[in-house]
Short mmCIF file of C-alpha atoms and ligand atoms in Angstrom, two decimals:
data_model
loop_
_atom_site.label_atom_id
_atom_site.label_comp_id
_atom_site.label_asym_id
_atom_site.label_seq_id
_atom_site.Cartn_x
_atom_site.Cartn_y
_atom_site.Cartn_z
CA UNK A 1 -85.10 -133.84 9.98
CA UNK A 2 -86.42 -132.05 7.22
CA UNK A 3 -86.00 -134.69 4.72
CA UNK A 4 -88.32 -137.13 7.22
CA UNK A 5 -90.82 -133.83 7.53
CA UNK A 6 -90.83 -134.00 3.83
CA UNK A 7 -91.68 -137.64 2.58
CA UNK A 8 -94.92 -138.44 3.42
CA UNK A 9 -95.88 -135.37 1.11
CA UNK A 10 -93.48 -136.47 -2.15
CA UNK A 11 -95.88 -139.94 -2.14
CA UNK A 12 -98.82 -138.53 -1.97
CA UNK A 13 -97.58 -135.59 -4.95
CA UNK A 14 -96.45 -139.16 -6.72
CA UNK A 15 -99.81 -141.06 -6.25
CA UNK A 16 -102.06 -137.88 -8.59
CA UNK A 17 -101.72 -138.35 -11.44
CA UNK A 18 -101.56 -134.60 -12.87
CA UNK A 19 -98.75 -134.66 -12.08
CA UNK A 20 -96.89 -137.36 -14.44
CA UNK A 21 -95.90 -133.90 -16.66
CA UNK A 22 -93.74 -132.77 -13.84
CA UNK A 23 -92.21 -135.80 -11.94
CA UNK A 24 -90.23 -135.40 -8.92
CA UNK A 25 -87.71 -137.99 -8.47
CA UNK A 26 -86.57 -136.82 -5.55
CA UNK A 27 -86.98 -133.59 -3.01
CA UNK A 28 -84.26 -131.72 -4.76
CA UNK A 29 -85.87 -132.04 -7.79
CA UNK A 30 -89.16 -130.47 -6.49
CA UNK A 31 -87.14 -127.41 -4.87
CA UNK A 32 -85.31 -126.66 -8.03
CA UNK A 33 -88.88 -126.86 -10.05
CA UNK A 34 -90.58 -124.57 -7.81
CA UNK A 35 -86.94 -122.13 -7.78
CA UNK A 36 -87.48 -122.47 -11.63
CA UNK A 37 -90.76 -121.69 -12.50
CA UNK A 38 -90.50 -118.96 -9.64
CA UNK A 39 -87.79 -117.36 -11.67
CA UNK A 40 -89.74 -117.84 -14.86
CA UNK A 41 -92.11 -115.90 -13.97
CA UNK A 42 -90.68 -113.06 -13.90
CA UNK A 43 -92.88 -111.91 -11.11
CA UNK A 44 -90.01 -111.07 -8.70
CA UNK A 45 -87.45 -110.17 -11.44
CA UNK A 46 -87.08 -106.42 -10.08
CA UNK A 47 -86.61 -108.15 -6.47
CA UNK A 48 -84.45 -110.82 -6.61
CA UNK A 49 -83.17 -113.67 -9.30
CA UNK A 50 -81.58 -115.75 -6.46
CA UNK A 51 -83.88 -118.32 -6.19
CA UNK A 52 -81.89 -120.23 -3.03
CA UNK A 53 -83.06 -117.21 -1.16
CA UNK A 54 -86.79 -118.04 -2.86
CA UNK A 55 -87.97 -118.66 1.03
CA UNK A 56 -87.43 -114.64 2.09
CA UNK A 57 -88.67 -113.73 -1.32
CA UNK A 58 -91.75 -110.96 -0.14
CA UNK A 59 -94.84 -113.00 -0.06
CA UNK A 60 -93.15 -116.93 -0.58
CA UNK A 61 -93.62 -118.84 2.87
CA UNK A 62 -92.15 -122.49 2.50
CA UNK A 63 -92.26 -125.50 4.91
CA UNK A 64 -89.90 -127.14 7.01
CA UNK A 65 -88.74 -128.80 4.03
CA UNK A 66 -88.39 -125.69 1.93
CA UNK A 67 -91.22 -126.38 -0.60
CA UNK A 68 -93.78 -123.32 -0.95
CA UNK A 69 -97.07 -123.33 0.72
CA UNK A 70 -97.57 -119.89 -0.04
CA UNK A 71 -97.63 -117.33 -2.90
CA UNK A 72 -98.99 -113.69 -1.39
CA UNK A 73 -96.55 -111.51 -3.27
CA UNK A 74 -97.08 -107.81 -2.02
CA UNK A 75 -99.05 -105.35 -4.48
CA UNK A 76 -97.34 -102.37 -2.59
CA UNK A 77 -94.15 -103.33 -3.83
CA UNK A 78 -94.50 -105.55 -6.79
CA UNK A 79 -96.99 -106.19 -9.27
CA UNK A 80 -97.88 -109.21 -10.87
CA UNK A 81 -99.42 -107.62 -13.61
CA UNK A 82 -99.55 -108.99 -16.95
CA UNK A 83 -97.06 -112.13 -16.15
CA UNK A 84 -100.34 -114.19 -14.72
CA UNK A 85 -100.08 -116.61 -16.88
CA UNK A 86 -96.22 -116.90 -16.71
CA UNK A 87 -96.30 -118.89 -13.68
CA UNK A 88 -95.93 -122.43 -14.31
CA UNK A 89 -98.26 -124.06 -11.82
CA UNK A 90 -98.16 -127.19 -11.92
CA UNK A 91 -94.89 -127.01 -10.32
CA UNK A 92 -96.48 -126.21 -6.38
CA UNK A 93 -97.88 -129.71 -5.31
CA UNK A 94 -98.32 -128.35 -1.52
CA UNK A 95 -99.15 -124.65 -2.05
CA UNK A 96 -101.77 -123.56 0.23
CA UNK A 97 -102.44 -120.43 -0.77
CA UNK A 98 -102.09 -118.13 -3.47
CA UNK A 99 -103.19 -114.33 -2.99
CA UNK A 100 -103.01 -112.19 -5.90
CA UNK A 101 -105.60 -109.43 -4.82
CA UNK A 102 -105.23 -105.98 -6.43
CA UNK A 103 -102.08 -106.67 -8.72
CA UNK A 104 -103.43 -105.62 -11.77
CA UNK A 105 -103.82 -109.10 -13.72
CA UNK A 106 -105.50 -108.77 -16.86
CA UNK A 107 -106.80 -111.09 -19.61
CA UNK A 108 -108.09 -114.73 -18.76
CA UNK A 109 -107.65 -117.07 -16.31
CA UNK A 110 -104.71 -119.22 -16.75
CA UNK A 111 -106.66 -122.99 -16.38
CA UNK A 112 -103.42 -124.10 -15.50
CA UNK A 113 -104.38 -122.64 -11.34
CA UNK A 114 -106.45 -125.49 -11.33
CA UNK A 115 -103.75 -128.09 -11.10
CA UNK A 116 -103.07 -127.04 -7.35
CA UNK A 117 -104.14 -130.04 -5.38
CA UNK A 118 -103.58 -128.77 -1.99
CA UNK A 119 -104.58 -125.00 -2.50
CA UNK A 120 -107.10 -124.25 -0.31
CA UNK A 121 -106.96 -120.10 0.10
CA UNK A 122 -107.49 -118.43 -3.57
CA UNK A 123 -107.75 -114.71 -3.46
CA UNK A 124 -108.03 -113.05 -7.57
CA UNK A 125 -110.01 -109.87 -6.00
CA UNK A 126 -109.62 -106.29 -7.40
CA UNK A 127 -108.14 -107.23 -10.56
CA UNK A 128 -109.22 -106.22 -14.24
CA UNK A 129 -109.39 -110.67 -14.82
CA UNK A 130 -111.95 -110.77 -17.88
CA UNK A 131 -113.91 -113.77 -19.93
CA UNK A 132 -115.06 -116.76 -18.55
CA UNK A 133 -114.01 -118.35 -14.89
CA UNK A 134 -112.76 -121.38 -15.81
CA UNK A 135 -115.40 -124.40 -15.19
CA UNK A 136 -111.59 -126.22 -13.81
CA UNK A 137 -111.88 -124.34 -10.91
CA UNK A 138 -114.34 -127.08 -9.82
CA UNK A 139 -111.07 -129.44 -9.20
CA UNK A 140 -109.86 -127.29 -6.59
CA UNK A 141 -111.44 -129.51 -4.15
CA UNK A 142 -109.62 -128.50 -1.08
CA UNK A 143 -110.66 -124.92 -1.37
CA UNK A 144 -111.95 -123.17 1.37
CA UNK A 145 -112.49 -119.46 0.74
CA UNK A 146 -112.50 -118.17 -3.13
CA UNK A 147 -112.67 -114.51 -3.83
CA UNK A 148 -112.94 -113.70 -7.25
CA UNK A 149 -114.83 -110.66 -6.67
CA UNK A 150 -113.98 -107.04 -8.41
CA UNK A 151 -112.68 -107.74 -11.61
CA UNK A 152 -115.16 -108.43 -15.19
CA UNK A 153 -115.75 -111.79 -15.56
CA UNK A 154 -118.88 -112.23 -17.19
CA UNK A 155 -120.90 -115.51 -18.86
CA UNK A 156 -122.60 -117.56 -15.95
CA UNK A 157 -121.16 -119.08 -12.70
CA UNK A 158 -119.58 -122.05 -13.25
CA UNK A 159 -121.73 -124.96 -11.82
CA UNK A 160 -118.83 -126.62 -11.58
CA UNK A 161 -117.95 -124.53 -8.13
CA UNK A 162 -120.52 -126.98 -7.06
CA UNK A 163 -117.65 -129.37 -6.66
CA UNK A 164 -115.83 -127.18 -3.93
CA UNK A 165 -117.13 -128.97 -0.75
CA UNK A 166 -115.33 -127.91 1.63
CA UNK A 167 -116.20 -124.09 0.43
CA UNK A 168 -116.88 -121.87 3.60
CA UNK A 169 -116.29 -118.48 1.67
CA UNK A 170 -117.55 -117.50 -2.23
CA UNK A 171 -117.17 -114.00 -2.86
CA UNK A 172 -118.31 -113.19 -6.60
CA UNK A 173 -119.19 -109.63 -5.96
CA UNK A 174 -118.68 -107.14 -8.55
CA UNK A 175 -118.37 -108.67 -11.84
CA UNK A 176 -120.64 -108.97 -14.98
CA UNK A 177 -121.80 -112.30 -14.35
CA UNK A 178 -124.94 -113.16 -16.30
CA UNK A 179 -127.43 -115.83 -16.57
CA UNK A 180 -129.35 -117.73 -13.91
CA UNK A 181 -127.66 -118.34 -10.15
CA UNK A 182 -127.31 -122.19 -10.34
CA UNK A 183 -128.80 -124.54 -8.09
CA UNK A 184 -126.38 -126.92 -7.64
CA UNK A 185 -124.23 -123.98 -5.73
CA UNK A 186 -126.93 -124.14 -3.03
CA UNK A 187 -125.20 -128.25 -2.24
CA UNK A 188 -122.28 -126.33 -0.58
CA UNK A 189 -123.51 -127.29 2.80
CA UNK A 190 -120.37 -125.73 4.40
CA UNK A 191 -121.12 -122.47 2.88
CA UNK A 192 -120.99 -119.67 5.68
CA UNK A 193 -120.72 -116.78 3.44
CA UNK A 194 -121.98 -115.93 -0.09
CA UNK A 195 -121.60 -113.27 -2.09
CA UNK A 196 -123.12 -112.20 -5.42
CA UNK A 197 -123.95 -108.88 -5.46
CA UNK A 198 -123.12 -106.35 -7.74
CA UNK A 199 -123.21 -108.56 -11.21
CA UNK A 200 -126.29 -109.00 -13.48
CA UNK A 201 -127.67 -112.59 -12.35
CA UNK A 202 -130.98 -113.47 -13.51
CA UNK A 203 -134.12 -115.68 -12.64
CA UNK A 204 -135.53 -116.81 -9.16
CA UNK A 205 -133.21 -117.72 -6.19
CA UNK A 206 -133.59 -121.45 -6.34
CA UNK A 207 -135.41 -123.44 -3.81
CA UNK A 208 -132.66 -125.29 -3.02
CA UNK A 209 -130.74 -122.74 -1.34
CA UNK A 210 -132.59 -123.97 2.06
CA UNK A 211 -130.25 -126.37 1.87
CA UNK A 212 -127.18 -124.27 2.80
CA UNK A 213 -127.58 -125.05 6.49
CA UNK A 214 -124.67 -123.53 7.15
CA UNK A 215 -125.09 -119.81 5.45
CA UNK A 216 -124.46 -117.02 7.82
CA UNK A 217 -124.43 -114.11 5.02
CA UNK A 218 -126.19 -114.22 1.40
CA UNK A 219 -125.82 -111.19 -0.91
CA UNK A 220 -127.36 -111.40 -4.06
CA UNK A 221 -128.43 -107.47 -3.91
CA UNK A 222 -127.91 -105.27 -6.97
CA UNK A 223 -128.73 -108.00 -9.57
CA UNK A 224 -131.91 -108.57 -11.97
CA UNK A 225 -132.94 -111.49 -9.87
CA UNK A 226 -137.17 -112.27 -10.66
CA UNK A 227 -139.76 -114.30 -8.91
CA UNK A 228 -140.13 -114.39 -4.83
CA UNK A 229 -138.18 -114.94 -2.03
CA UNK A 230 -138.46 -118.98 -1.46
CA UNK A 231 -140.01 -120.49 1.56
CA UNK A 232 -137.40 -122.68 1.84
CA UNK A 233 -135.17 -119.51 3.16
CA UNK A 234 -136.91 -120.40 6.51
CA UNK A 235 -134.39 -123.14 6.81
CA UNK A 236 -130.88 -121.14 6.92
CA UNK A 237 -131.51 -120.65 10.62
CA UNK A 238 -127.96 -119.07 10.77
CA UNK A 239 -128.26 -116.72 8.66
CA UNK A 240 -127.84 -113.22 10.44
CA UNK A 241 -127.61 -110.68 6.82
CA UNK A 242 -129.57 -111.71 3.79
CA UNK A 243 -129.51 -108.67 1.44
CA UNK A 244 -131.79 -108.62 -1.89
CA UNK A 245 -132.08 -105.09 -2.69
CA UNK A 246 -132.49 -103.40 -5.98
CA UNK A 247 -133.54 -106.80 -8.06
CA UNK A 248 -136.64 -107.11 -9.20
CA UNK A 249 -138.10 -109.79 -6.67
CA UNK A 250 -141.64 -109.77 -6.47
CA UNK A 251 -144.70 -112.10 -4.75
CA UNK A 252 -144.75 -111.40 -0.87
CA UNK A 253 -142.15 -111.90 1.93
CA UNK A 254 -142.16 -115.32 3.36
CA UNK A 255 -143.93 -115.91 7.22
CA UNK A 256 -140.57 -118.36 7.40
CA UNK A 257 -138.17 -115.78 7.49
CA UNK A 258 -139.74 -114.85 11.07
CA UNK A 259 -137.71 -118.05 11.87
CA UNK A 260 -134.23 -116.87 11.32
CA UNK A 261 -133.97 -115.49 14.74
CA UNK A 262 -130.26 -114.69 14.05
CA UNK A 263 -131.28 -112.24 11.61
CA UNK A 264 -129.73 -109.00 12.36
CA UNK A 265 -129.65 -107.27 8.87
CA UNK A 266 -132.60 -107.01 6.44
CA UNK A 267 -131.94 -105.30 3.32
CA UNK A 268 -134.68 -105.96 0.68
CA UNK A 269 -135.43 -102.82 -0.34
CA UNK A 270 -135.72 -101.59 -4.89
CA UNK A 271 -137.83 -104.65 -5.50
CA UNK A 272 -141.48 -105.12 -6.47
CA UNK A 273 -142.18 -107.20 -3.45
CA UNK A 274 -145.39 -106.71 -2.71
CA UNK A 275 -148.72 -108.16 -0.02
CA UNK A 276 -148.50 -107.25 4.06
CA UNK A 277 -144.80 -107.17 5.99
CA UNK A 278 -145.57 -110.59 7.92
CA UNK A 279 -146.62 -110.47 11.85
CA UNK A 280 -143.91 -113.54 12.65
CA UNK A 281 -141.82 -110.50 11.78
CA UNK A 282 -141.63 -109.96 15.52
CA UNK A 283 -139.78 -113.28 16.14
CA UNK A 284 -136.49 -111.51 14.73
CA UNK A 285 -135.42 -110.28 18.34
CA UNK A 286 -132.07 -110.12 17.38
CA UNK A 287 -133.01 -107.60 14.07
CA UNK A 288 -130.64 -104.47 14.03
CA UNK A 289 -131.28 -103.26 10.39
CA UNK A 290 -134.37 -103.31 8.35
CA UNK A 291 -135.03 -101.65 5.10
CA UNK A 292 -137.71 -102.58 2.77
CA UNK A 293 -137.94 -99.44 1.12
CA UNK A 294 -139.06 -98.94 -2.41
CA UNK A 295 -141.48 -101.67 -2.83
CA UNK A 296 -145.21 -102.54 -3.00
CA UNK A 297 -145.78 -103.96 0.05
CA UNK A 298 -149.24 -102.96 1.13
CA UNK A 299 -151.34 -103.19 4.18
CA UNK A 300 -150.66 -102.16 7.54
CA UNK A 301 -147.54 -101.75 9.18
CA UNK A 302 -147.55 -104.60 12.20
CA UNK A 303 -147.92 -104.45 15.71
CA UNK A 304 -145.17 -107.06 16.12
CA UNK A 305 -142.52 -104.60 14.80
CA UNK A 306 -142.70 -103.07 18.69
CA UNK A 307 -141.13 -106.14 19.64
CA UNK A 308 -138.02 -105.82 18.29
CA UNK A 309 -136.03 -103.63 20.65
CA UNK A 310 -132.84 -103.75 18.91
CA UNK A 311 -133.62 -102.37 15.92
CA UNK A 312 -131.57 -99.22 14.91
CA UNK A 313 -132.67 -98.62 11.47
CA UNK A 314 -136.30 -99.13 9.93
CA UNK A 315 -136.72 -97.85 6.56
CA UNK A 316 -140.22 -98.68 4.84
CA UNK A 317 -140.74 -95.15 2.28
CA UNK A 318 -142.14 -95.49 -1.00
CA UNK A 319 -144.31 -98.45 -0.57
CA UNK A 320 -148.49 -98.66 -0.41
CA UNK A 321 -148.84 -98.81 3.42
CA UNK A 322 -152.73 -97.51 4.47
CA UNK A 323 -153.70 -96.78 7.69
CA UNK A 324 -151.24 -95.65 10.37
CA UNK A 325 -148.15 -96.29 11.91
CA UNK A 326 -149.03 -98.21 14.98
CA UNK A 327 -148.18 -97.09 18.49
CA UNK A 328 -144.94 -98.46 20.18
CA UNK A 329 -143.20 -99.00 16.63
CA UNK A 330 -141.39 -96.12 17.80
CA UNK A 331 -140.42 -96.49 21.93
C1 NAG B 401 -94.07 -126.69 -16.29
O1 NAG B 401 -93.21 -127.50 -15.50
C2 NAG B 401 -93.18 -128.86 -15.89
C3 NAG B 401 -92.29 -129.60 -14.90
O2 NAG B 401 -91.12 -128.92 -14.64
C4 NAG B 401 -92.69 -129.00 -17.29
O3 NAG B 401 -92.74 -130.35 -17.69
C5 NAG B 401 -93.58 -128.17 -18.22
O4 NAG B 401 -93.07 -128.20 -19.52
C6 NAG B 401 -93.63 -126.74 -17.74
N1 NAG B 401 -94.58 -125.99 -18.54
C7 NAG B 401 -94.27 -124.84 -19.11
C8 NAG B 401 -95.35 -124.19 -19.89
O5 NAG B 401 -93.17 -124.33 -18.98
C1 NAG B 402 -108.52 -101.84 -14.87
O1 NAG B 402 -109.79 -101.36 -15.25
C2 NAG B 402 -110.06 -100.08 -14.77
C3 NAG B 402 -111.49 -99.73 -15.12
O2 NAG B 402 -111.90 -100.32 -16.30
C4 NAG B 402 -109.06 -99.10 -15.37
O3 NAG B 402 -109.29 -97.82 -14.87
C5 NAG B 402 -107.66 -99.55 -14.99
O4 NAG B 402 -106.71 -98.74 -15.63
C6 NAG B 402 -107.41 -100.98 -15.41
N1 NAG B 402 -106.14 -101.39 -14.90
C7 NAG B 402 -105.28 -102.11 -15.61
C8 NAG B 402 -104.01 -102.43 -14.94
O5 NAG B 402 -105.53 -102.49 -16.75
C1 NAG B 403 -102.80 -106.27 -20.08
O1 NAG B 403 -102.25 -105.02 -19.72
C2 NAG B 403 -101.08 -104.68 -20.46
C3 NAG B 403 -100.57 -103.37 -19.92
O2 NAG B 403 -100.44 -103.42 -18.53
C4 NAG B 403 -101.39 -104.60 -21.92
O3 NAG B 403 -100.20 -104.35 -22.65
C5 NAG B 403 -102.01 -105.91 -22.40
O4 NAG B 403 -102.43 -105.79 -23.73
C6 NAG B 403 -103.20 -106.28 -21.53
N1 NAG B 403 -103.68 -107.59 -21.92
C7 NAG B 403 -104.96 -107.87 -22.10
C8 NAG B 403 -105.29 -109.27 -22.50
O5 NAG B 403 -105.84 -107.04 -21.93
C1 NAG B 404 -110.48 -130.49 -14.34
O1 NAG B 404 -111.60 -129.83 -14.84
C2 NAG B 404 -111.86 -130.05 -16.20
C3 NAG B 404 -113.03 -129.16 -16.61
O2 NAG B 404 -114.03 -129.11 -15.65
C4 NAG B 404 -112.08 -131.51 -16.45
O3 NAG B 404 -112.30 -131.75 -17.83
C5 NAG B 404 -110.88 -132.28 -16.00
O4 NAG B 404 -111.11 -133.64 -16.13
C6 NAG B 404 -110.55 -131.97 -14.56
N1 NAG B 404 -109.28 -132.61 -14.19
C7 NAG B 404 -109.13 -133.32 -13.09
C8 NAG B 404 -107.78 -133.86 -12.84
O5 NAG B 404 -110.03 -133.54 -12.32
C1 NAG B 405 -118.00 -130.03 4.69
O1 NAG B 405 -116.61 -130.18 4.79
C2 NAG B 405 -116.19 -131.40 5.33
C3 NAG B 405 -114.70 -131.36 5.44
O2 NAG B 405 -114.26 -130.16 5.99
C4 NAG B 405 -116.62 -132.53 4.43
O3 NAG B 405 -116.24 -133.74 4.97
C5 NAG B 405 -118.13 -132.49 4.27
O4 NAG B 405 -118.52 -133.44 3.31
C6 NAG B 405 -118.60 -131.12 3.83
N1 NAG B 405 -120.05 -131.06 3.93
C7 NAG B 405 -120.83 -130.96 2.87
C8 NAG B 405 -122.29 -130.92 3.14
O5 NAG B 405 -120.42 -130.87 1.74
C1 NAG B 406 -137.36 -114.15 -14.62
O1 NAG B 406 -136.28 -113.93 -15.49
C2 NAG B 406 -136.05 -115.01 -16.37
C3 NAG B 406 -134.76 -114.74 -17.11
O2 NAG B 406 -134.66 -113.41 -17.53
C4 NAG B 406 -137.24 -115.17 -17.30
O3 NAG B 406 -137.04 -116.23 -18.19
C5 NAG B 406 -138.47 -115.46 -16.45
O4 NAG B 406 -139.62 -115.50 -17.26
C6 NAG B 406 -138.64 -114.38 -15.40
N1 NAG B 406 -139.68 -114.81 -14.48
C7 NAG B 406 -140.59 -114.00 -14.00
C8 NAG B 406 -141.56 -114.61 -13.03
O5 NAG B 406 -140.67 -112.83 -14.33
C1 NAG B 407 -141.94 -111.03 20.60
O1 NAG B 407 -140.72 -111.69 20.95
C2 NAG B 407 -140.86 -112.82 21.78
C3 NAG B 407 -139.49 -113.35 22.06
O2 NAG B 407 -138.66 -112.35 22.61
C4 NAG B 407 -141.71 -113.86 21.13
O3 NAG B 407 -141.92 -114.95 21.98
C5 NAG B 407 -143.03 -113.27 20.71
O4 NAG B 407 -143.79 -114.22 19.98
C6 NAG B 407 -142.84 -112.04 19.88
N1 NAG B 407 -144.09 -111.39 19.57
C7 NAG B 407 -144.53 -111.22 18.34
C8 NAG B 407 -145.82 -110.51 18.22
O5 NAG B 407 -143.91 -111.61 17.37
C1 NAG B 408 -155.73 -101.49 3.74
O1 NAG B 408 -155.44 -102.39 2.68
C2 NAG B 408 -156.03 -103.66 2.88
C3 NAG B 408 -155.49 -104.61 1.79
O2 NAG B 408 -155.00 -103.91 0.69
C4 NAG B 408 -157.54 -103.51 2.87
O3 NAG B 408 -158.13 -104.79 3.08
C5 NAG B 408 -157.97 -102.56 3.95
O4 NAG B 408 -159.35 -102.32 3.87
C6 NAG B 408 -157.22 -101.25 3.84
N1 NAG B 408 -157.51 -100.43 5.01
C7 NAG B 408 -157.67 -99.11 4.96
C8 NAG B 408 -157.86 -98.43 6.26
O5 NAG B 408 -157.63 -98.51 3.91
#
């Protein structure tokens, strides 16, 4: 039964051709790969050097036909460390995913992760990873949710990532990522999630990033982002948190963003933003959290922010308000 579960897979492994340098003749000779290049790895070597137990190995889930769809090994109780780049991996034609969060890696980025044609879970968070992400990441096409996010990689985003399609999750977050955010990121139109804070990106948010239709959250706070907030923002109508803070964004805020009526968390404030909060500010029913603290924004503080009876928190200090603030803000 296994063997029939199995075959379908071994042609399509047979039909890429990546994988020439490690031919499978048959099943067996998969299985023994994976056992050896688990074992060469050294990642389990205080666990276990029995690879025919590999399947109950901590963190190694395999399929019916025992080939590994999984590598999650646990940082509580072993650490991958150093031995990243130990792992041969071009030896895991149907891993799914591989979850190395907080286990200490250091150095670069072995390319070689890149050769993983079914991977589509990749988690490298909390790590001290350092140099450039490797612009092969963009071959992981099947990827759905990268986190990368915590660790020191620095030079720009690849624009390769631009490749990853199917992409629903891009968490960048804390690193020293430099240079401008590219554009052709904003074609992932399965992006639901994107975050870039905490890095030092520069230049405008592109115009293009109305085209993530899909976008529920965009973080790009705590960055040296310049220019304004683009119209085209009016078209991510599911976008419920959009946070900006402490960049230096200036120009005004955009009358479109009074059509994101899923909006329920504002955060724009440590910018120069500057001109009058717009009235269609009152569409945003759904608004919990607003904080536009710390900017320029002048003028006076609309009538239309009475209208939104869910808000919790409304923070609007150290800007150049006149007049006063207007009845039934405040019910
Ligand atoms: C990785 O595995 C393949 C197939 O077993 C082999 O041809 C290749 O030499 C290995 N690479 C390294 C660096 O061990
Ligand atoms: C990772 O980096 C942090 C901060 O730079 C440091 O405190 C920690 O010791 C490093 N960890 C390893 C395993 O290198
Ligand atoms: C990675 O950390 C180990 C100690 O855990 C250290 O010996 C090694 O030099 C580090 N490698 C790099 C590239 O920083
Ligand atoms: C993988 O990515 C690299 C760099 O982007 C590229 O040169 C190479 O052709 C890609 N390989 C495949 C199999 O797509
Ligand atoms: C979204 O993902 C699906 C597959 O899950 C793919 O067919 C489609 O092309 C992707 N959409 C975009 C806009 O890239
Ligand atoms: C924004 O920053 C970029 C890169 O630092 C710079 O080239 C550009 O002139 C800046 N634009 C504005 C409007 O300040
Ligand atoms: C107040 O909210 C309603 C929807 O609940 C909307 O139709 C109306 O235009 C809003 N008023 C203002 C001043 O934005
Ligand atoms: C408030 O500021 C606006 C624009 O800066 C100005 O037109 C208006 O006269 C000011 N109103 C008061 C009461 O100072």
């Amino acid at each position: 039964m296994a063997s029939i579960d199995y075959e379908p897979k071994l042609v399509a492994i047979l039909s890429i051709p990546f994988f020439l340098s490690c031919i499978f003749v048959s099943t067996t000779g998969l299985l023994e790969s994976e056992g050896k290049a688990l074992l060469e790895s050294g990642w389990w070597s205080d666990y276990s050097d029995l690879t025919s137990n590999r399947c109950n190995w901590p963190g190694i889930v395999c399929d019916r036909a025992g080939s590994i769809t999984e590598i999650s090994p646990p940082p509580e109780s072993l650490k991958v460390g150093n031995k990243f780049g130990k792992m041969n991996f071009s030896c895991f034609p149907n891993l799914v995913r591989l979850d190395l969060a907080n286990h200490d890696l250091n150095g670069s980025t072995p390319p070689q992760i890149s050769i993983l044609p079914h991977l589509r879970y990749l988690d490298l968070s909390s790590n001290n990873l350092t140099g450039e992400l490797p612009s092969s990441l963009g071959n992981l096409t099947q990827l759905v949710e990268l986190d990368i996010s915590s660790n020191d990689f620095t030079i720009t985003i690849p624009p390769e990532l631009s490749n990853l399609k199917n992409l629903v999750t891009l968490k960048l977050s804390y690193n020293s990522f430099s240079g401008p955010i590219p554009s052709a990121l904003c074609h992932l139109g399965n992006l639901t999630h994107l975050q870039m804070d905490h890095n030092a990106l520069e230049g405008a948010l592109p115009t293009e990033i109305g085209n993530m239709k899909n976008l529920e959250s965009l973080d790009g706070s705590y960055n040296r982002l310049n220019g304004s907030i683009p119209l085209e923002i009016g078209n991510l109508k599911n976008l419920e948190v959009v946070d900006l803070s402490s960049n230096i964004i200036a120009g005004s805020i955009p009358s479109t963003l009074g059509l994101l009526t899923n909006l329920i968390t504002v955060k724009f404030f440590g910018n120069q933003i500057n001109g009058p909060i717009p009235l269609e500010i009152g569409h945003l029913t759904n608004l919990q959290y607003l904080d536009l603290g710390g900017n320029k924004i002048t003028g006076l503080i609309p009538f239309s922010l009475g209208n939104l009876t869910k808000l919790r928190t409304l923070q609007l200090s150290r800007n150049q308000f006149n007049g006063s603030i207007p009845l039934g803000v405040f019910p």
